[in-house]
């Protein structure tokens, strides 16, 4: 009947509308689910980061507590500083003593050197040796100059290459003359 048909059609339209709404709701829920998963992953990353920072902070706190224990014992710190000061003072005194001894030794050696130098300069043999050394150096310089001069003049007076060149020229001229005479004789 028409009425049953109309009821079925209305029921079908209602169910189609409900199905569309259900589909929209499903898509909204899927979108919300994806967003919640993303948020959950971000929360897990944040939790990991917080845990890492907590471990680092705990390490830092324990280190600071250890340092606090060291620095809170002022008596021990003062004793350590006093011991170090005594050690450095003793080392300073030792270094100054060594420096003063070295200075005195240097002055003594300098005085001995100066005395020996004066004695040596007053020694007639030393004076003669010094003069002879100067003359020897002068003679060596003259000898070197003369060797250089002789070498230069030897190169300047070396006639062997010139002699060879002149012989070649004479041979060429002789050949040309013979050719010219032979040519004149045949004419």
Coordinates of N, CA and C in Angstrom, one line a residue:
X1 N 0.8 -1.2 0.0 CA 0.0 0.0 0.0 C 0.9 1.3 0.0
X2 N 0.2 2.3 -0.3 CA 0.9 3.6 -0.4 C 1.4 4.1 0.9
X3 N 0.6 3.9 1.9 CA 1.0 4.3 3.2 C 2.2 3.5 3.7
X4 N 2.3 2.2 3.4 CA 3.4 1.4 3.8 C 4.6 1.8 3.0
X5 N 4.4 2.1 1.7 CA 5.5 2.6 0.9 C 6.0 3.9 1.4
X6 N 5.1 4.8 1.8 CA 5.6 6.1 2.3 C 6.3 5.9 3.6
X7 N 5.9 5.0 4.5 CA 6.5 4.7 5.7 C 7.9 4.2 5.5
X8 N 8.0 3.2 4.5 CA 9.2 2.6 4.2 C 10.2 3.6 3.6
X9 N 9.6 4.5 2.8 CA 10.5 5.6 2.1 C 11.0 6.5 3.2
X10 N 10.1 6.9 4.1 CA 10.5 7.8 5.2 C 11.5 7.2 6.1
X11 N 11.3 5.9 6.4 CA 12.2 5.1 7.2 C 13.6 5.0 6.4
X12 N 13.5 4.8 5.1 CA 14.7 4.7 4.3 C 15.5 6.0 4.3
X13 N 14.7 7.1 4.1 CA 15.4 8.5 4.2 C 16.0 8.8 5.5
X14 N 15.3 8.4 6.6 CA 15.8 8.6 7.9 C 17.0 7.8 8.2
X15 N 17.0 6.5 7.7 CA 18.2 5.7 7.9 C 19.3 6.2 7.0
X16 N 19.1 6.7 5.8 CA 20.1 7.2 5.0 C 20.7 8.5 5.6
X17 N 19.9 9.3 6.2 CA 20.4 10.5 6.9 C 21.2 10.1 8.1
X18 N 20.7 9.1 8.8 CA 21.5 8.5 10.0 C 22.8 7.9 9.6
X19 N 22.8 7.2 8.4 CA 24.0 6.6 7.9 C 25.0 7.7 7.5
X20 N 24.5 8.8 6.9 CA 25.4 9.9 6.6 C 26.0 10.5 7.8
X21 N 25.1 10.7 8.8 CA 25.6 11.3 10.1 C 26.6 10.3 10.7
X22 N 26.4 9.0 10.7 CA 27.3 8.1 11.2 C 28.6 8.1 10.5
X23 N 28.5 8.3 9.1 CA 29.7 8.3 8.3 C 30.5 9.6 8.7
X24 N 29.8 10.7 8.9 CA 30.5 12.0 9.3 C 31.1 11.8 10.7
X25 N 30.4 11.2 11.6 CA 30.9 10.9 12.9 C 32.1 10.0 12.9
X26 N 32.1 9.0 12.0 CA 33.2 8.1 11.8 C 34.4 8.8 11.3
X27 N 34.2 9.7 10.3 CA 35.4 10.5 9.8 C 35.9 11.4 10.9
X28 N 35.0 12.0 11.7 CA 35.5 12.9 12.7 C 36.2 12.1 13.8
X29 N 35.7 10.9 14.1 CA 36.4 10.1 15.1 C 37.8 9.6 14.6
X30 N 37.8 9.3 13.3 CA 39.1 8.9 12.7 C 40.1 10.0 12.8
X31 N 39.7 11.2 12.4 CA 40.5 12.4 12.5 C 41.0 12.7 13.9
X32 N 40.0 12.6 14.9 CA 40.4 12.8 16.3 C 41.4 11.7 16.7
X33 N 41.2 10.4 16.3 CA 42.1 9.3 16.6 C 43.5 9.6 16.1
X34 N 43.6 10.1 14.9 CA 44.9 10.4 14.3 C 45.6 11.5 15.1
X35 N 44.8 12.6 15.4 CA 45.3 13.7 16.2 C 45.8 13.2 17.6
X36 N 44.9 12.4 18.2 CA 45.3 11.9 19.5 C 46.6 11.0 19.5
X37 N 46.7 10.2 18.4 CA 48.0 9.4 18.3 C 49.2 10.3 18.2
X38 N 49.0 11.4 17.3 CA 50.1 12.3 17.2 C 50.4 13.0 18.5
X39 N 49.4 13.4 19.2 CA 49.6 14.1 20.5 C 50.3 13.1 21.5
X40 N 49.8 11.8 21.4 CA 50.4 10.8 22.3 C 51.9 10.6 22.0
X41 N 52.3 10.6 20.7 CA 53.7 10.4 20.4 C 54.5 11.6 20.9
X42 N 53.9 12.8 20.7 CA 54.6 14.0 21.2 C 54.8 13.9 22.7
X43 N 53.7 13.4 23.4 CA 53.8 13.3 24.9 C 54.9 12.3 25.3
X44 N 55.0 11.2 24.5 CA 56.1 10.2 24.8 C 57.4 10.8 24.6
X45 N 57.6 11.6 23.5 CA 58.9 12.2 23.2 C 59.2 13.2 24.3
X46 N 58.2 14.0 24.8 CA 58.4 14.9 25.9 C 58.8 14.2 27.2
X47 N 58.1 13.1 27.4 CA 58.4 12.3 28.6 C 59.9 11.8 28.6
X48 N 60.3 11.3 27.4 CA 61.7 10.9 27.2 C 62.7 12.0 27.5
X49 N 62.4 13.1 26.9 CA 63.2 14.3 27.1 C 63.3 14.7 28.6
X50 N 62.1 14.7 29.2 CA 62.0 15.1 30.6 C 62.9 14.1 31.5
X51 N 62.7 12.8 31.2 CA 63.5 11.8 31.9 C 65.0 12.0 31.7
X52 N 65.4 12.3 30.5 CA 66.8 12.5 30.2 C 67.3 13.7 31.0
X53 N 66.5 14.8 31.0 CA 66.9 16.0 31.7 C 66.9 15.8 33.2
X54 N 66.0 14.9 33.7 CA 66.0 14.6 35.1 C 67.3 13.8 35.6
X55 N 67.7 12.9 34.7 CA 68.9 12.2 35.0 C 70.1 13.1 35.0
X56 N 70.2 14.0 34.0 CA 71.3 15.0 34.0 C 71.2 15.9 35.2
X57 N 70.0 16.3 35.6 CA 69.9 17.2 36.8 C 70.3 16.4 38.1
X58 N 69.9 15.2 38.2 CA 70.3 14.4 39.3 C 71.8 14.2 39.4
X59 N 72.5 14.0 38.2 CA 73.9 13.9 38.2 C 74.6 15.2 38.7
X60 N 74.0 16.3 38.1 CA 74.5 17.6 38.5 C 74.3 17.9 40.0
X61 N 73.2 17.5 40.5 CA 72.9 17.7 42.0 C 73.9 16.9 42.8
X62 N 74.1 15.6 42.4 CA 75.1 14.8 43.2 C 76.5 15.4 43.1
X63 N 76.9 15.9 41.9 CA 78.2 16.5 41.8 C 78.3 17.7 42.7
X64 N 77.2 18.5 42.7 CA 77.2 19.8 43.5 C 77.3 19.4 45.0
X65 N 76.6 18.3 45.4 CA 76.6 17.9 46.8 C 78.0 17.4 47.2
X66 N 78.7 16.7 46.3 CA 80.1 16.3 46.6 C 81.0 17.5 46.7
X67 N 80.8 18.5 45.8 CA 81.6 19.7 45.9 C 81.3 20.5 47.2
X68 N 80.0 20.5 47.6 CA 79.5 21.2 48.8 C 80.2 20.5 50.0
X69 N 80.3 19.2 50.0 CA 81.0 18.5 51.1 C 82.4 18.9 51.2
X70 N 83.1 19.0 50.0 CA 84.5 19.4 50.0 C 84.7 20.8 50.6
X71 N 83.8 21.7 50.1 CA 84.0 23.2 50.4 C 83.4 23.5 51.8
X72 N 82.5 22.6 52.3 CA 81.9 22.9 53.6 C 82.9 22.6 54.7
X73 N 84.0 21.8 54.5 CA 85.0 21.5 55.5 C 86.1 22.5 55.4
X74 N 85.8 23.7 55.9 CA 86.8 24.8 55.8 C 88.1 24.6 56.5
X75 N 88.0 23.8 57.6 CA 89.3 23.5 58.3 C 90.2 22.7 57.4
X76 N 89.7 21.7 56.7 CA 90.5 20.9 55.8 C 91.0 21.8 54.6
X77 N 90.1 22.7 54.1 CA 90.6 23.6 53.0 C 91.7 24.5 53.5
X78 N 91.6 25.0 54.7 CA 92.6 25.9 55.2 C 93.9 25.1 55.4
X79 N 93.8 23.9 55.9 CA 95.0 23.1 56.1 C 95.7 22.8 54.8
X80 N 94.9 22.4 53.7 CA 95.4 22.2 52.4 C 96.1 23.4 51.8
X81 N 95.5 24.6 52.0 CA 96.1 25.8 51.6 C 97.4 26.1 52.3
X82 N 97.4 25.9 53.6 CA 98.6 26.2 54.4 C 99.7 25.2 54.0
X83 N 99.4 24.0 53.8 CA 100.4 23.0 53.3 C 101.0 23.4 52.0
X84 N 100.1 23.8 51.1 CA 100.6 24.2 49.8 C 101.4 25.5 49.9
X85 N 101.0 26.4 50.7 CA 101.8 27.7 50.9 C 103.1 27.4 51.4
X86 N 103.2 26.5 52.4 CA 104.5 26.1 53.0 C 105.4 25.4 51.9
X87 N 104.8 24.5 51.1 CA 105.6 23.9 50.1 C 106.1 24.9 49.1
X88 N 105.2 25.8 48.6 CA 105.7 26.8 47.7 C 106.7 27.8 48.3
X89 N 106.6 28.1 49.5 CA 107.6 29.0 50.2 C 108.9 28.3 50.2
X90 N 108.9 27.0 50.6 CA 110.2 26.2 50.7 C 110.8 26.1 49.3
X91 N 110.0 25.9 48.3 CA 110.5 25.8 46.9 C 111.0 27.2 46.4
X92 N 110.3 28.3 46.8 CA 110.8 29.6 46.5 C 112.2 29.9 47.1
X93 N 112.3 29.5 48.4 CA 113.6 29.7 49.1 C 114.7 28.9 48.4
X94 N 114.4 27.7 48.0 CA 115.4 26.8 47.4 C 115.8 27.5 46.1
X95 N 114.8 28.0 45.3 CA 115.1 28.6 44.0 C 116.0 29.8 44.2
X96 N 115.6 30.7 45.2 CA 116.4 31.9 45.5 C 117.8 31.5 45.9
X97 N 118.0 30.4 46.7 CA 119.3 30.0 47.1 C 120.1 29.6 45.9
X98 N 119.5 28.8 45.0 CA 120.2 28.3 43.8 C 120.6 29.5 42.9
X99 N 119.6 30.5 42.8 CA 119.9 31.7 42.0 C 121.1 32.5 42.6
X100 N 121.1 32.7 43.9 CA 122.2 33.4 44.5 C 123.5 32.7 44.3
X101 N 123.5 31.4 44.5 CA 124.7 30.6 44.3 C 125.2 30.7 42.9
X102 N 124.2 30.6 41.9 CA 124.6 30.7 40.5 C 125.2 32.1 40.2
X103 N 124.6 33.1 40.8 CA 125.0 34.5 40.6 C 126.5 34.6 41.1
X104 N 126.7 34.1 42.3 CA 128.0 34.2 42.9 C 129.0 33.5 42.0
X105 N 128.7 32.3 41.6 CA 129.5 31.5 40.7 C 129.8 32.2 39.4
X106 N 128.8 32.8 38.8 CA 129.0 33.5 37.6 C 130.0 34.7 37.8
X107 N 129.8 35.4 38.9 CA 130.7 36.6 39.2 C 132.1 36.1 39.3
X108 N 132.3 35.0 40.0 CA 133.6 34.4 40.3 C 134.2 34.0 38.9
X109 N 133.5 33.4 38.1 CA 134.0 32.9 36.8 C 134.3 34.2 35.9
X110 N 133.4 35.2 36.0 CA 133.7 36.4 35.2 C 135.0 37.1 35.6
X111 N 135.2 37.1 37.0 CA 136.4 37.7 37.5 C 137.6 36.9 37.0
X112 N 137.6 35.6 37.1 CA 138.7 34.8 36.6 C 138.9 35.0 35.1
X113 N 137.9 35.1 34.4 CA 138.0 35.3 32.9 C 138.7 36.6 32.7
X114 N 138.2 37.7 33.4 CA 138.8 39.0 33.2 C 140.3 39.0 33.5
X115 N 140.6 38.3 34.6 CA 142.0 38.3 35.1 C 142.9 37.5 34.0
X116 N 142.4 36.4 33.5 CA 143.1 35.7 32.5 C 143.2 36.5 31.2
X117 N 142.2 37.2 30.9 CA 142.2 38.0 29.7 C 143.3 39.1 29.8
X118 N 143.4 39.8 31.0 CA 144.4 40.8 31.2 C 145.8 40.2 31.2
X119 N 145.9 39.0 31.8 CA 147.2 38.3 31.8 C 147.6 37.9 30.4
X120 N 146.7 37.5 29.6 CA 147.0 37.1 28.3 C 147.3 38.3 27.4
X121 N 146.6 39.4 27.6 CA 146.9 40.6 26.8 C 148.3 41.2 27.2
X122 N 148.7 40.9 28.4 CA 150.1 41.4 28.8 C 151.2 40.5 28.4
X123 N 150.8 39.3 28.0 CA 151.8 38.3 27.6 C 152.4 38.6 26.2
X124 N 153.7 38.7 26.2 CA 154.4 39.1 24.9 C 154.2 38.1 23.8
X125 N 154.2 36.8 24.1 CA 153.9 35.8 23.1 C 152.6 35.9 22.5
X126 N 151.6 36.2 23.4 CA 150.2 36.4 22.9 C 150.1 37.6 21.9
X127 N 150.8 38.6 22.3 CA 150.8 39.8 21.4 C 151.4 39.5 20.1
X128 N 152.5 38.8 20.1 CA 153.2 38.4 18.9 C 152.3 37.5 18.0
X129 N 151.7 36.5 18.7 CA 150.8 35.6 18.0 C 149.6 36.4 17.3
X130 N 149.1 37.3 18.1 CA 147.9 38.1 17.5 C 148.4 38.9 16.3
X131 N 149.6 39.5 16.4 CA 150.1 40.2 15.2 C 150.4 39.3 14.1
X132 N 150.9 38.2 14.4 CA 151.2 37.2 13.3 C 149.9 36.7 12.6
X133 N 148.9 36.5 13.5 CA 147.6 36.1 12.9 C 147.0 37.1 12.0
X134 N 147.1 38.4 12.4 CA 146.7 39.5 11.5 C 147.4 39.5 10.2
X135 N 148.8 39.4 10.3 CA 149.6 39.3 9.0 C 149.2 38.2 8.2
X136 N 149.0 37.0 8.8 CA 148.7 35.8 8.1 C 147.3 36.0 7.3
X137 N 146.3 36.6 8.0 CA 145.1 36.8 7.4 C 145.2 37.8 6.2
X138 N 146.1 38.8 6.3 CA 146.3 39.8 5.3 C 147.0 39.0 4.1
X139 N 148.0 38.2 4.4 CA 148.7 37.4 3.3 C 147.7 36.5 2.6
X140 N 146.8 35.8 3.4 CA 145.8 34.9 2.8 C 144.9 35.7 1.8
X141 N 144.5 36.9 2.3 CA 143.7 37.7 1.4 C 144.4 38.1 0.1
X142 N 145.7 38.5 0.3 CA 146.5 38.8 -0.9 C 146.7 37.6 -1.8
X143 N 146.9 36.4 -1.2 CA 147.1 35.2 -2.0 C 145.8 34.9 -2.8
X144 N 144.6 35.0 -2.2 CA 143.4 34.8 -2.8 C 143.2 35.8 -4.0
X145 N 143.5 37.0 -3.7 CA 143.4 38.0 -4.8 C 144.3 37.7 -6.0
X146 N 145.5 37.3 -5.7 CA 146.5 36.9 -6.7 C 146.0 35.7 -7.5
X147 N 145.4 34.7 -6.8 CA 144.9 33.5 -7.5 C 143.8 33.9 -8.4
X148 N 142.9 34.7 -8.0 CA 141.8 35.2 -8.8 C 142.3 36.0 -10.0
X149 N 143.3 36.9 -9.8 CA 143.9 37.7 -10.8 C 144.6 36.8 -11.9
X150 N 145.3 35.8 -11.4 CA 146.0 34.8 -12.3 C 145.0 34.0 -13.1
X151 N 144.0 33.6 -12.5 CA 142.9 32.8 -13.2 C 142.3 33.7 -14.3
X152 N 142.0 34.9 -13.9 CA 141.4 35.8 -14.9 C 142.3 36.1 -16.1
X153 N 143.6 36.4 -15.8 CA 144.5 36.6 -16.9 C 144.8 35.4 -17.7
X154 N 144.8 34.2 -17.1 CA 145.0 33.0 -17.8 C 143.9 32.8 -18.8
X155 N 142.6 33.1 -18.4 CA 141.5 32.9 -19.3 C 141.6 33.9 -20.4
X156 N 142.1 35.2 -20.1 CA 142.2 36.2 -21.1 C 143.3 35.8 -22.1
X157 N 144.4 35.2 -21.7 CA 145.5 34.8 -22.6 C 145.4 33.4 -23.2
X158 N 144.3 32.8 -23.0 CA 144.1 31.4 -23.5 C 143.9 31.5 -25.0
X159 N 144.9 31.2 -25.8 CA 144.8 31.4 -27.3 C 144.4 30.1 -28.0
X160 N 144.2 29.0 -27.3 CA 143.9 27.8 -28.0 C 142.5 27.9 -28.8
X161 N 141.5 28.4 -28.2 CA 140.2 28.5 -28.9 C 140.3 29.4 -30.1
X162 N 141.1 30.5 -29.9 CA 141.3 31.5 -31.0 C 142.1 30.9 -32.1
X163 N 143.2 30.1 -31.8 CA 144.0 29.4 -32.8 C 143.2 28.5 -33.6
X164 N 142.3 27.7 -33.0 CA 141.4 26.8 -33.7 C 140.5 27.5 -34.6
X165 N 139.9 28.6 -34.2 CA 139.0 29.4 -35.0 C 139.8 30.0 -36.2
X166 N 141.0 30.5 -36.0 CA 141.8 31.0 -37.2 C 142.1 29.9 -38.2
X167 N 142.5 28.7 -37.7 CA 142.8 27.6 -38.6 C 141.6 27.3 -39.5
X168 N 140.4 27.3 -38.9 CA 139.2 26.9 -39.6 C 138.9 28.0 -40.7
X169 N 139.1 29.3 -40.3 CA 138.9 30.4 -41.3 C 139.9 30.2 -42.5
X170 N 141.2 29.9 -42.1 CA 142.2 29.8 -43.2 C 141.9 28.7 -44.1
X171 N 141.4 27.5 -43.6 CA 141.0 26.4 -44.4 C 139.9 26.7 -45.3
X172 N 138.9 27.5 -44.8 CA 137.7 27.9 -45.6 C 138.2 28.8 -46.8
X173 N 139.1 29.8 -46.4 CA 139.6 30.7 -47.5 C 140.4 29.9 -48.5
X174 N 141.2 29.0 -48.1 CA 142.0 28.2 -49.0 C 141.1 27.4 -49.9
X175 N 140.0 26.8 -49.4 CA 139.1 26.1 -50.2 C 138.4 27.0 -51.2
X176 N 138.0 28.2 -50.8 CA 137.4 29.1 -51.7 C 138.3 29.5 -52.8
X177 N 139.6 29.8 -52.4 CA 140.6 30.2 -53.5 C 140.8 29.0 -54.5
X178 N 140.9 27.8 -54.0 CA 141.1 26.7 -54.9 C 139.9 26.6 -55.9
X179 N 138.7 26.8 -55.3 CA 137.5 26.7 -56.2 C 137.5 27.8 -57.2
X180 N 137.9 29.0 -56.8 CA 138.0 30.2 -57.7 C 139.0 29.9 -58.8
X181 N 140.2 29.4 -58.4 CA 141.3 29.1 -59.4 C 140.8 28.0 -60.4
X182 N 140.1 27.0 -59.9 CA 139.7 26.0 -60.7 C 138.6 26.5 -61.7
X183 N 137.8 27.4 -61.2 CA 136.7 27.9 -62.1 C 137.4 28.8 -63.1
X184 N 138.4 29.6 -62.8 CA 139.1 30.5 -63.7 C 139.8 29.7 -64.8
X185 N 140.4 28.6 -64.4 CA 141.2 27.7 -65.3 C 140.2 27.1 -66.3
X186 N 139.1 26.8 -66.0 CA 138.1 26.1 -66.9 C 137.5 27.1 -67.8
X187 N 137.6 28.3 -67.6 CA 136.9 29.3 -68.5 C 137.8 29.6 -69.6

